[in-house]
Amino acid sequence: MARLVLKFGGTSVATVERIRNVARHVEREVKAGHQVAVVVSAMSGTTNQLVTWVKEASEFYDPREYDAVVASGEQVTSGLLAIVLHSIGIKARSWQGWQIPLNTDDSHGAASIADFNGERLIAGMESGEVAVIAGFQGVASNERIATLGRGGSDTSAVAIAAAVKADRCDIYTDVDGVYTTDPRVVTKAQRIERIAYEEMLEMASLGAKVLQVRSVEMAMVHRVPVYVRSSFDAPDASNWNGTLVCDEEEIMESQVVTGIAFSKDEAKITLVQVADKPGVAAKVFGPLADASINVDMIVQNVSSDGKTTDMTFTVPAAEFARAMDVLTKAKGEIGYGELRGDKDVVKVSCIGVGMRTHAGVAVKMFRALAERGINIQAITTSEIKISILIEAAYTELAVRALHTLYDLDKA
Ligand code: ADP
Ligand code: ASP
Ligand code: MG
C-alpha cells in the first residue's frame, strides 16, 4: 500500500464527463489499496474568466478580493469530484485550502506556501476517505484566501505530497509527459522518460509551462518523485507512458541537451550612450530593483570612444511599461542618450545536465542560428543552460532547428 497524491489540471476536469473519467483513475488507485489525495484545478477556461471579471470590476482591485474570486474555480471542481466519487461508491470529501489549513504568506495573487501540517489530511486518508483538495489556494496569515499564481495547482499537489509524506505525486495533464520541447509547437518533440529536478526547474522557469516552477522547486527540496502523465489514458490501462522527475543519479543515459524551452514573456530594453565608468550599472539597476522589477539578461557593449556605451537587458514583459517609466524618471540620475524598448522578442533556451561535461554546445547553437540568418540579441548561460534572445518571428524556426541540431527529433 502506498500513499499517493494525484493532481488533475484544467483540461482534465473541463466537463462533468471528464470529471467522471478522473474519478475512474482515482477508483483504480483506491481499489489497488492505496491511500489517495486528489488535487484539482478549475475547469479549463474558468480561472481566465474569473480574472477577466475582476479586471472588469475595477482596474484598481484589492488583491485579497482578487484571490477570493479566482480561488472559487477550484472549489467547484473539488465538490464536483467528491460528488462523482460518491456516486461510484467511493468515500471522499472536498477540502478547501483554509480547511487543511494550507498556510501561505500574504503575497496575494502569487502567494508562497509556508510550512503546514498534513495531519488532518492524513487522518482522513487513513480512515479510508479520499481527500479531494482544491488546488491553487491556501490561507494567508491574515486569514484571507490566497492563491499561488497561475498554474499553482501543481505546487499545491507537490506541497501536499510532501506534507502527507506521499510515496509519489502524479500530475495528470493533457500530454503524456514532459517533452523535449512544447509538443504543440514541434510535432517531432519526444517524451522524456526521466528528467532531473534541476533540468525540469530550468525547463519550467524558461518557459515550459507543463509544471509550475515552484512545484519543481518544492519537489527538489523535499525529494518528492513526480510523474507527469495523461489523464486521457484509459483509467484501466495496465501500461501507460509518462515522465518521472527525479534525482540526477536515477537517470542512466542522458543527452547533452535534454530539452528546449522558449518564452515570450520577456521584453528588451536598451539604454543608448550611458557613461562607460564604474557605478553606472548600479545606477541603472538600482531603481529597477527598488521597483521590484527583475532584470534577466544583460549585455553591455564595449565603448568605441572610451566614454559611452550601450546597455541592453531584459525584464518580464508584464513589467515592461513600469520599467520604461522607472528608467525615464531616472534619466537625470543615470544619464543616457536614448531609451529603446522592444517587446517583439523571445528567449530560447537549451537545457541539459550533460552540458557540465561537454564543451562546444553554445558554439554549435550560435552557428546553427547564424546559418538561418537569425540574429542573437543577448545571451546568458549557466552550468546547465544557454539562453538566447531573438526576434519573436523566428521562434518556431529557431526551436525546430535546435531540436534537430541536438538530436532530439523523434525518429
Ligand atoms: P494543466 O491544465 O493540466 O495544468 P498545462 O496547460 O498547464 O496543463 O500544461 C500542459 C501543457 O504544457 C501542454 O499541453 C503543452 O502544450 C505545454 N508544454 C510546454 N512545454 C512542454 C514540454 N516541454 N513538455 C510537455 N508539455 C509542454
Ligand atoms: N486554475 C489555476 C490557473 O488556471 C491554477 C491551475 O490550474 O494550476 O492558473
Ligand atoms: Mg498547469
PDB file of C-alpha atoms in Angstrom, residues 137-333:
ATOM      1  CA  GLN A 137      -5.388  28.105  -2.926  1.00  0.00           C
ATOM      2  CA  GLY A 138      -4.392  28.422   0.684  1.00  0.00           C
ATOM      3  CA  VAL A 139      -4.931  30.710   3.625  1.00  0.00           C
ATOM      4  CA  ALA A 140      -2.696  33.683   4.327  1.00  0.00           C
ATOM      5  CA  SER A 141      -1.621  34.742   7.816  1.00  0.00           C
ATOM      6  CA  ASN A 142      -4.258  37.476   7.668  1.00  0.00           C
ATOM      7  CA  GLU A 143      -6.813  34.622   7.439  1.00  0.00           C
ATOM      8  CA  ARG A 144      -7.781  35.610   3.913  1.00  0.00           C
ATOM      9  CA  ILE A 145      -7.863  33.203   0.971  1.00  0.00           C
ATOM     10  CA  ALA A 146      -4.658  33.394  -1.053  1.00  0.00           C
ATOM     11  CA  THR A 147      -3.830  31.956  -4.482  1.00  0.00           C
ATOM     12  CA  LEU A 148      -0.478  30.602  -5.587  1.00  0.00           C
ATOM     13  CA  GLY A 149      -0.012  32.216  -9.008  1.00  0.00           C
ATOM     14  CA  ARG A 150      -1.167  30.845 -12.353  1.00  0.00           C
ATOM     15  CA  GLY A 151      -0.560  27.134 -12.730  1.00  0.00           C
ATOM     16  CA  GLY A 152      -0.350  26.910  -8.926  1.00  0.00           C
ATOM     17  CA  SER A 153      -2.265  23.655  -8.515  1.00  0.00           C
ATOM     18  CA  ASP A 154       0.925  21.802  -9.422  1.00  0.00           C
ATOM     19  CA  THR A 155       2.549  23.413  -6.409  1.00  0.00           C
ATOM     20  CA  SER A 156      -0.418  22.579  -4.181  1.00  0.00           C
ATOM     21  CA  ALA A 157      -0.067  18.942  -5.216  1.00  0.00           C
ATOM     22  CA  VAL A 158       3.663  18.680  -4.551  1.00  0.00           C
ATOM     23  CA  ALA A 159       3.397  20.584  -1.250  1.00  0.00           C
ATOM     24  CA  ILE A 160       0.625  18.267  -0.123  1.00  0.00           C
ATOM     25  CA  ALA A 161       2.615  15.221  -1.218  1.00  0.00           C
ATOM     26  CA  ALA A 162       5.497  16.473   0.949  1.00  0.00           C
ATOM     27  CA  ALA A 163       3.232  17.269   3.902  1.00  0.00           C
ATOM     28  CA  VAL A 164       1.452  13.897   3.917  1.00  0.00           C
ATOM     29  CA  LYS A 165       4.727  12.081   3.138  1.00  0.00           C
ATOM     30  CA  ALA A 166       3.305  10.600  -0.037  1.00  0.00           C
ATOM     31  CA  ASP A 167       5.256   7.974  -1.928  1.00  0.00           C
ATOM     32  CA  ARG A 168       4.541   9.724  -5.221  1.00  0.00           C
ATOM     33  CA  CYS A 169       2.888  12.737  -6.771  1.00  0.00           C
ATOM     34  CA  ASP A 170       1.199  12.055 -10.111  1.00  0.00           C
ATOM     35  CA  ILE A 171       0.477  15.122 -12.232  1.00  0.00           C
ATOM     36  CA  TYR A 172      -2.207  14.279 -14.785  1.00  0.00           C
ATOM     37  CA  THR A 173      -2.429  16.683 -17.680  1.00  0.00           C
ATOM     38  CA  ASP A 174      -3.290  16.824 -21.382  1.00  0.00           C
ATOM     39  CA  VAL A 175       0.070  15.455 -22.588  1.00  0.00           C
ATOM     40  CA  ASP A 176       1.571  12.112 -21.621  1.00  0.00           C
ATOM     41  CA  GLY A 177       4.700  13.565 -20.070  1.00  0.00           C
ATOM     42  CA  VAL A 178       7.379  16.182 -20.331  1.00  0.00           C
ATOM     43  CA  TYR A 179       8.604  16.532 -23.906  1.00  0.00           C
ATOM     44  CA  THR A 180      11.894  17.667 -25.374  1.00  0.00           C
ATOM     45  CA  THR A 181      10.048  20.868 -26.246  1.00  0.00           C
ATOM     46  CA  ASP A 182       6.430  22.004 -26.363  1.00  0.00           C
ATOM     47  CA  PRO A 183       4.733  19.290 -28.484  1.00  0.00           C
ATOM     48  CA  ARG A 184       2.180  21.837 -29.639  1.00  0.00           C
ATOM     49  CA  VAL A 185       4.945  23.723 -31.426  1.00  0.00           C
ATOM     50  CA  VAL A 186       7.274  20.940 -32.559  1.00  0.00           C
ATOM     51  CA  THR A 187       5.491  17.809 -33.716  1.00  0.00           C
ATOM     52  CA  LYS A 188       8.770  15.899 -33.665  1.00  0.00           C
ATOM     53  CA  ALA A 189       9.162  16.522 -29.912  1.00  0.00           C
ATOM     54  CA  GLN A 190       9.696  13.348 -27.903  1.00  0.00           C
ATOM     55  CA  ARG A 191       8.557  12.335 -24.474  1.00  0.00           C
ATOM     56  CA  ILE A 192      11.381  12.276 -21.944  1.00  0.00           C
ATOM     57  CA  GLU A 193      11.418   9.107 -19.860  1.00  0.00           C
ATOM     58  CA  ARG A 194      13.216  10.644 -16.853  1.00  0.00           C
ATOM     59  CA  ILE A 195      14.260  14.207 -16.230  1.00  0.00           C
ATOM     60  CA  ALA A 196      16.391  15.549 -13.369  1.00  0.00           C
ATOM     61  CA  TYR A 197      14.799  18.032 -10.942  1.00  0.00           C
ATOM     62  CA  GLU A 198      17.377  20.636 -11.921  1.00  0.00           C
ATOM     63  CA  GLU A 199      16.673  20.265 -15.633  1.00  0.00           C
ATOM     64  CA  MET A 200      12.937  20.405 -15.050  1.00  0.00           C
ATOM     65  CA  LEU A 201      13.413  23.512 -12.940  1.00  0.00           C
ATOM     66  CA  GLU A 202      15.257  25.216 -15.798  1.00  0.00           C
ATOM     67  CA  MET A 203      12.746  23.986 -18.382  1.00  0.00           C
ATOM     68  CA  ALA A 204       9.837  25.334 -16.303  1.00  0.00           C
ATOM     69  CA  SER A 205      11.452  28.659 -15.472  1.00  0.00           C
ATOM     70  CA  LEU A 206      12.497  29.169 -19.080  1.00  0.00           C
ATOM     71  CA  GLY A 207       9.007  28.704 -20.448  1.00  0.00           C
ATOM     72  CA  ALA A 208       7.836  25.051 -20.395  1.00  0.00           C
ATOM     73  CA  LYS A 209       4.596  25.611 -18.520  1.00  0.00           C
ATOM     74  CA  VAL A 210       3.831  21.921 -18.105  1.00  0.00           C
ATOM     75  CA  LEU A 211       4.778  22.292 -14.409  1.00  0.00           C
ATOM     76  CA  GLN A 212       4.725  25.461 -12.321  1.00  0.00           C
ATOM     77  CA  VAL A 213       8.281  26.456 -11.380  1.00  0.00           C
ATOM     78  CA  ARG A 214       7.592  26.415  -7.658  1.00  0.00           C
ATOM     79  CA  SER A 215       6.231  22.883  -7.811  1.00  0.00           C
ATOM     80  CA  VAL A 216       9.562  21.688  -9.174  1.00  0.00           C
ATOM     81  CA  GLU A 217      11.499  23.610  -6.517  1.00  0.00           C
ATOM     82  CA  MET A 218       9.314  22.065  -3.866  1.00  0.00           C
ATOM     83  CA  ALA A 219       9.737  18.563  -5.306  1.00  0.00           C
ATOM     84  CA  MET A 220      13.501  19.038  -5.417  1.00  0.00           C
ATOM     85  CA  VAL A 221      13.739  20.267  -1.828  1.00  0.00           C
ATOM     86  CA  HIS A 222      11.502  17.558  -0.394  1.00  0.00           C
ATOM     87  CA  ARG A 223      12.652  14.866  -2.799  1.00  0.00           C
ATOM     88  CA  VAL A 224       9.131  14.080  -3.989  1.00  0.00           C
ATOM     89  CA  PRO A 225       9.112  11.772  -7.031  1.00  0.00           C
ATOM     90  CA  VAL A 226       6.802  13.415  -9.577  1.00  0.00           C
ATOM     91  CA  TYR A 227       5.223  11.594 -12.523  1.00  0.00           C
ATOM     92  CA  VAL A 228       3.738  13.636 -15.337  1.00  0.00           C
ATOM     93  CA  ARG A 229       1.175  11.617 -17.285  1.00  0.00           C
ATOM     94  CA  SER A 230      -2.005  11.997 -19.304  1.00  0.00           C
ATOM     95  CA  SER A 231      -5.499  11.887 -17.820  1.00  0.00           C
ATOM     96  CA  PHE A 232      -6.679  10.796 -21.267  1.00  0.00           C
ATOM     97  CA  ASP A 233      -5.036   7.380 -20.877  1.00  0.00           C
ATOM     98  CA  ALA A 234      -7.705   4.755 -20.283  1.00  0.00           C
ATOM     99  CA  PRO A 235      -8.155   4.620 -16.493  1.00  0.00           C
ATOM    100  CA  ASP A 236      -7.918   0.820 -16.566  1.00  0.00           C
ATOM    101  CA  ALA A 237      -4.898   0.634 -18.881  1.00  0.00           C
ATOM    102  CA  SER A 238      -2.205  -1.531 -17.369  1.00  0.00           C
ATOM    103  CA  ASN A 239       0.599   0.206 -19.221  1.00  0.00           C
ATOM    104  CA  TRP A 240       0.930   3.922 -19.696  1.00  0.00           C
ATOM    105  CA  ASN A 241       3.665   6.370 -20.529  1.00  0.00           C
ATOM    106  CA  GLY A 242       4.815   9.309 -18.539  1.00  0.00           C
ATOM    107  CA  THR A 243       7.830  11.218 -17.339  1.00  0.00           C
ATOM    108  CA  LEU A 244       9.460  10.779 -13.966  1.00  0.00           C
ATOM    109  CA  VAL A 245      11.015  13.919 -12.490  1.00  0.00           C
ATOM    110  CA  CYS A 246      13.703  12.625 -10.171  1.00  0.00           C
ATOM    111  CA  ASP A 247      17.276  12.872  -8.900  1.00  0.00           C
ATOM    112  CA  GLU A 248      20.020  13.065 -11.500  1.00  0.00           C
ATOM    113  CA  GLU A 249      21.538   9.861 -10.094  1.00  0.00           C
ATOM    114  CA  GLU A 250      18.433   7.925 -11.064  1.00  0.00           C
ATOM    115  CA  ILE A 251      18.960   8.690 -14.743  1.00  0.00           C
ATOM    116  CA  MET A 252      21.122   6.227 -16.627  1.00  0.00           C
ATOM    117  CA  GLU A 253      21.588   7.703 -20.050  1.00  0.00           C
ATOM    118  CA  SER A 254      21.305  11.325 -20.863  1.00  0.00           C
ATOM    119  CA  GLN A 255      21.731  13.591 -23.842  1.00  0.00           C
ATOM    120  CA  VAL A 256      23.928  16.648 -23.703  1.00  0.00           C
ATOM    121  CA  VAL A 257      20.839  18.761 -24.328  1.00  0.00           C
ATOM    122  CA  THR A 258      17.703  17.320 -22.754  1.00  0.00           C
ATOM    123  CA  GLY A 259      15.196  19.900 -23.857  1.00  0.00           C
ATOM    124  CA  ILE A 260      14.475  23.258 -25.437  1.00  0.00           C
ATOM    125  CA  ALA A 261      12.235  25.851 -23.879  1.00  0.00           C
ATOM    126  CA  PHE A 262      11.087  29.226 -25.074  1.00  0.00           C
ATOM    127  CA  SER A 263       9.359  32.173 -23.535  1.00  0.00           C
ATOM    128  CA  LYS A 264       7.694  35.227 -24.986  1.00  0.00           C
ATOM    129  CA  ASP A 265       7.309  36.717 -21.541  1.00  0.00           C
ATOM    130  CA  GLU A 266      10.380  38.923 -21.908  1.00  0.00           C
ATOM    131  CA  ALA A 267      10.904  42.436 -23.182  1.00  0.00           C
ATOM    132  CA  LYS A 268      14.170  44.066 -24.204  1.00  0.00           C
ATOM    133  CA  ILE A 269      15.331  47.495 -23.092  1.00  0.00           C
ATOM    134  CA  THR A 270      18.377  49.352 -24.403  1.00  0.00           C
ATOM    135  CA  LEU A 271      19.950  52.418 -22.873  1.00  0.00           C
ATOM    136  CA  VAL A 272      21.930  54.132 -25.602  1.00  0.00           C
ATOM    137  CA  GLN A 273      25.016  56.103 -24.647  1.00  0.00           C
ATOM    138  CA  VAL A 274      25.402  55.539 -20.950  1.00  0.00           C
ATOM    139  CA  ALA A 275      28.677  56.633 -19.392  1.00  0.00           C
ATOM    140  CA  ASP A 276      31.334  53.902 -19.537  1.00  0.00           C
ATOM    141  CA  LYS A 277      32.583  54.209 -15.968  1.00  0.00           C
ATOM    142  CA  PRO A 278      32.314  52.373 -12.630  1.00  0.00           C
ATOM    143  CA  GLY A 279      28.989  52.678 -10.837  1.00  0.00           C
ATOM    144  CA  VAL A 280      26.778  53.050 -13.895  1.00  0.00           C
ATOM    145  CA  ALA A 281      25.307  49.557 -13.763  1.00  0.00           C
ATOM    146  CA  ALA A 282      24.304  50.163 -10.155  1.00  0.00           C
ATOM    147  CA  LYS A 283      22.614  53.416 -11.165  1.00  0.00           C
ATOM    148  CA  VAL A 284      20.658  51.661 -13.924  1.00  0.00           C
ATOM    149  CA  PHE A 285      19.627  48.560 -11.998  1.00  0.00           C
ATOM    150  CA  GLY A 286      19.146  50.201  -8.601  1.00  0.00           C
ATOM    151  CA  PRO A 287      15.864  51.969  -9.450  1.00  0.00           C
ATOM    152  CA  LEU A 288      14.567  48.802 -11.173  1.00  0.00           C
ATOM    153  CA  ALA A 289      15.361  46.703  -8.100  1.00  0.00           C
ATOM    154  CA  ASP A 290      13.681  49.315  -5.892  1.00  0.00           C
ATOM    155  CA  ALA A 291      10.579  48.891  -8.049  1.00  0.00           C
ATOM    156  CA  SER A 292      10.848  45.069  -7.619  1.00  0.00           C
ATOM    157  CA  ILE A 293      11.466  44.559 -11.337  1.00  0.00           C
ATOM    158  CA  ASN A 294      13.653  41.549 -12.077  1.00  0.00           C
ATOM    159  CA  VAL A 295      16.291  42.000 -14.720  1.00  0.00           C
ATOM    160  CA  ASP A 296      17.351  38.875 -16.572  1.00  0.00           C
ATOM    161  CA  MET A 297      19.773  39.000 -19.490  1.00  0.00           C
ATOM    162  CA  ILE A 298      22.280  41.848 -19.515  1.00  0.00           C
ATOM    163  CA  VAL A 299      24.617  42.900 -22.319  1.00  0.00           C
ATOM    164  CA  GLN A 300      26.970  45.825 -22.043  1.00  0.00           C
ATOM    165  CA  ASN A 301      28.866  46.756 -25.150  1.00  0.00           C
ATOM    166  CA  VAL A 302      32.462  47.872 -25.155  1.00  0.00           C
ATOM    167  CA  SER A 303      32.626  51.570 -25.836  1.00  0.00           C
ATOM    168  CA  SER A 304      34.332  52.671 -29.005  1.00  0.00           C
ATOM    169  CA  ASP A 305      35.248  56.106 -27.715  1.00  0.00           C
ATOM    170  CA  GLY A 306      36.070  55.118 -24.129  1.00  0.00           C
ATOM    171  CA  LYS A 307      33.318  57.427 -22.894  1.00  0.00           C
ATOM    172  CA  THR A 308      29.911  55.963 -23.583  1.00  0.00           C
ATOM    173  CA  THR A 309      28.444  52.547 -24.238  1.00  0.00           C
ATOM    174  CA  ASP A 310      25.043  50.890 -24.831  1.00  0.00           C
ATOM    175  CA  MET A 311      23.445  48.669 -22.247  1.00  0.00           C
ATOM    176  CA  THR A 312      20.799  46.085 -23.148  1.00  0.00           C
ATOM    177  CA  PHE A 313      18.809  43.924 -20.747  1.00  0.00           C
ATOM    178  CA  THR A 314      15.505  42.108 -20.444  1.00  0.00           C
ATOM    179  CA  VAL A 315      12.650  42.425 -17.970  1.00  0.00           C
ATOM    180  CA  PRO A 316       9.416  40.402 -17.704  1.00  0.00           C
ATOM    181  CA  ALA A 317       7.018  41.538 -20.456  1.00  0.00           C
ATOM    182  CA  ALA A 318       4.371  42.243 -17.821  1.00  0.00           C
ATOM    183  CA  GLU A 319       6.738  44.758 -16.172  1.00  0.00           C
ATOM    184  CA  PHE A 320       7.842  46.412 -19.408  1.00  0.00           C
ATOM    185  CA  ALA A 321       5.739  49.578 -19.141  1.00  0.00           C
ATOM    186  CA  ARG A 322       6.672  50.077 -15.490  1.00  0.00           C
ATOM    187  CA  ALA A 323      10.371  49.521 -16.235  1.00  0.00           C
ATOM    188  CA  MET A 324      10.308  52.086 -19.061  1.00  0.00           C
ATOM    189  CA  ASP A 325       8.597  54.521 -16.728  1.00  0.00           C
ATOM    190  CA  VAL A 326      11.142  53.979 -13.933  1.00  0.00           C
ATOM    191  CA  LEU A 327      14.053  54.472 -16.338  1.00  0.00           C
ATOM    192  CA  THR A 328      12.510  57.570 -17.897  1.00  0.00           C
ATOM    193  CA  LYS A 329      12.133  59.118 -14.442  1.00  0.00           C
ATOM    194  CA  ALA A 330      15.700  58.160 -13.510  1.00  0.00           C
ATOM    195  CA  LYS A 331      17.194  59.629 -16.700  1.00  0.00           C
ATOM    196  CA  GLY A 332      18.832  62.557 -14.904  1.00  0.00           C
ATOM    197  CA  GLU A 333      20.385  60.293 -12.293  1.00  0.00           C
TER     198      GLU A 333
END
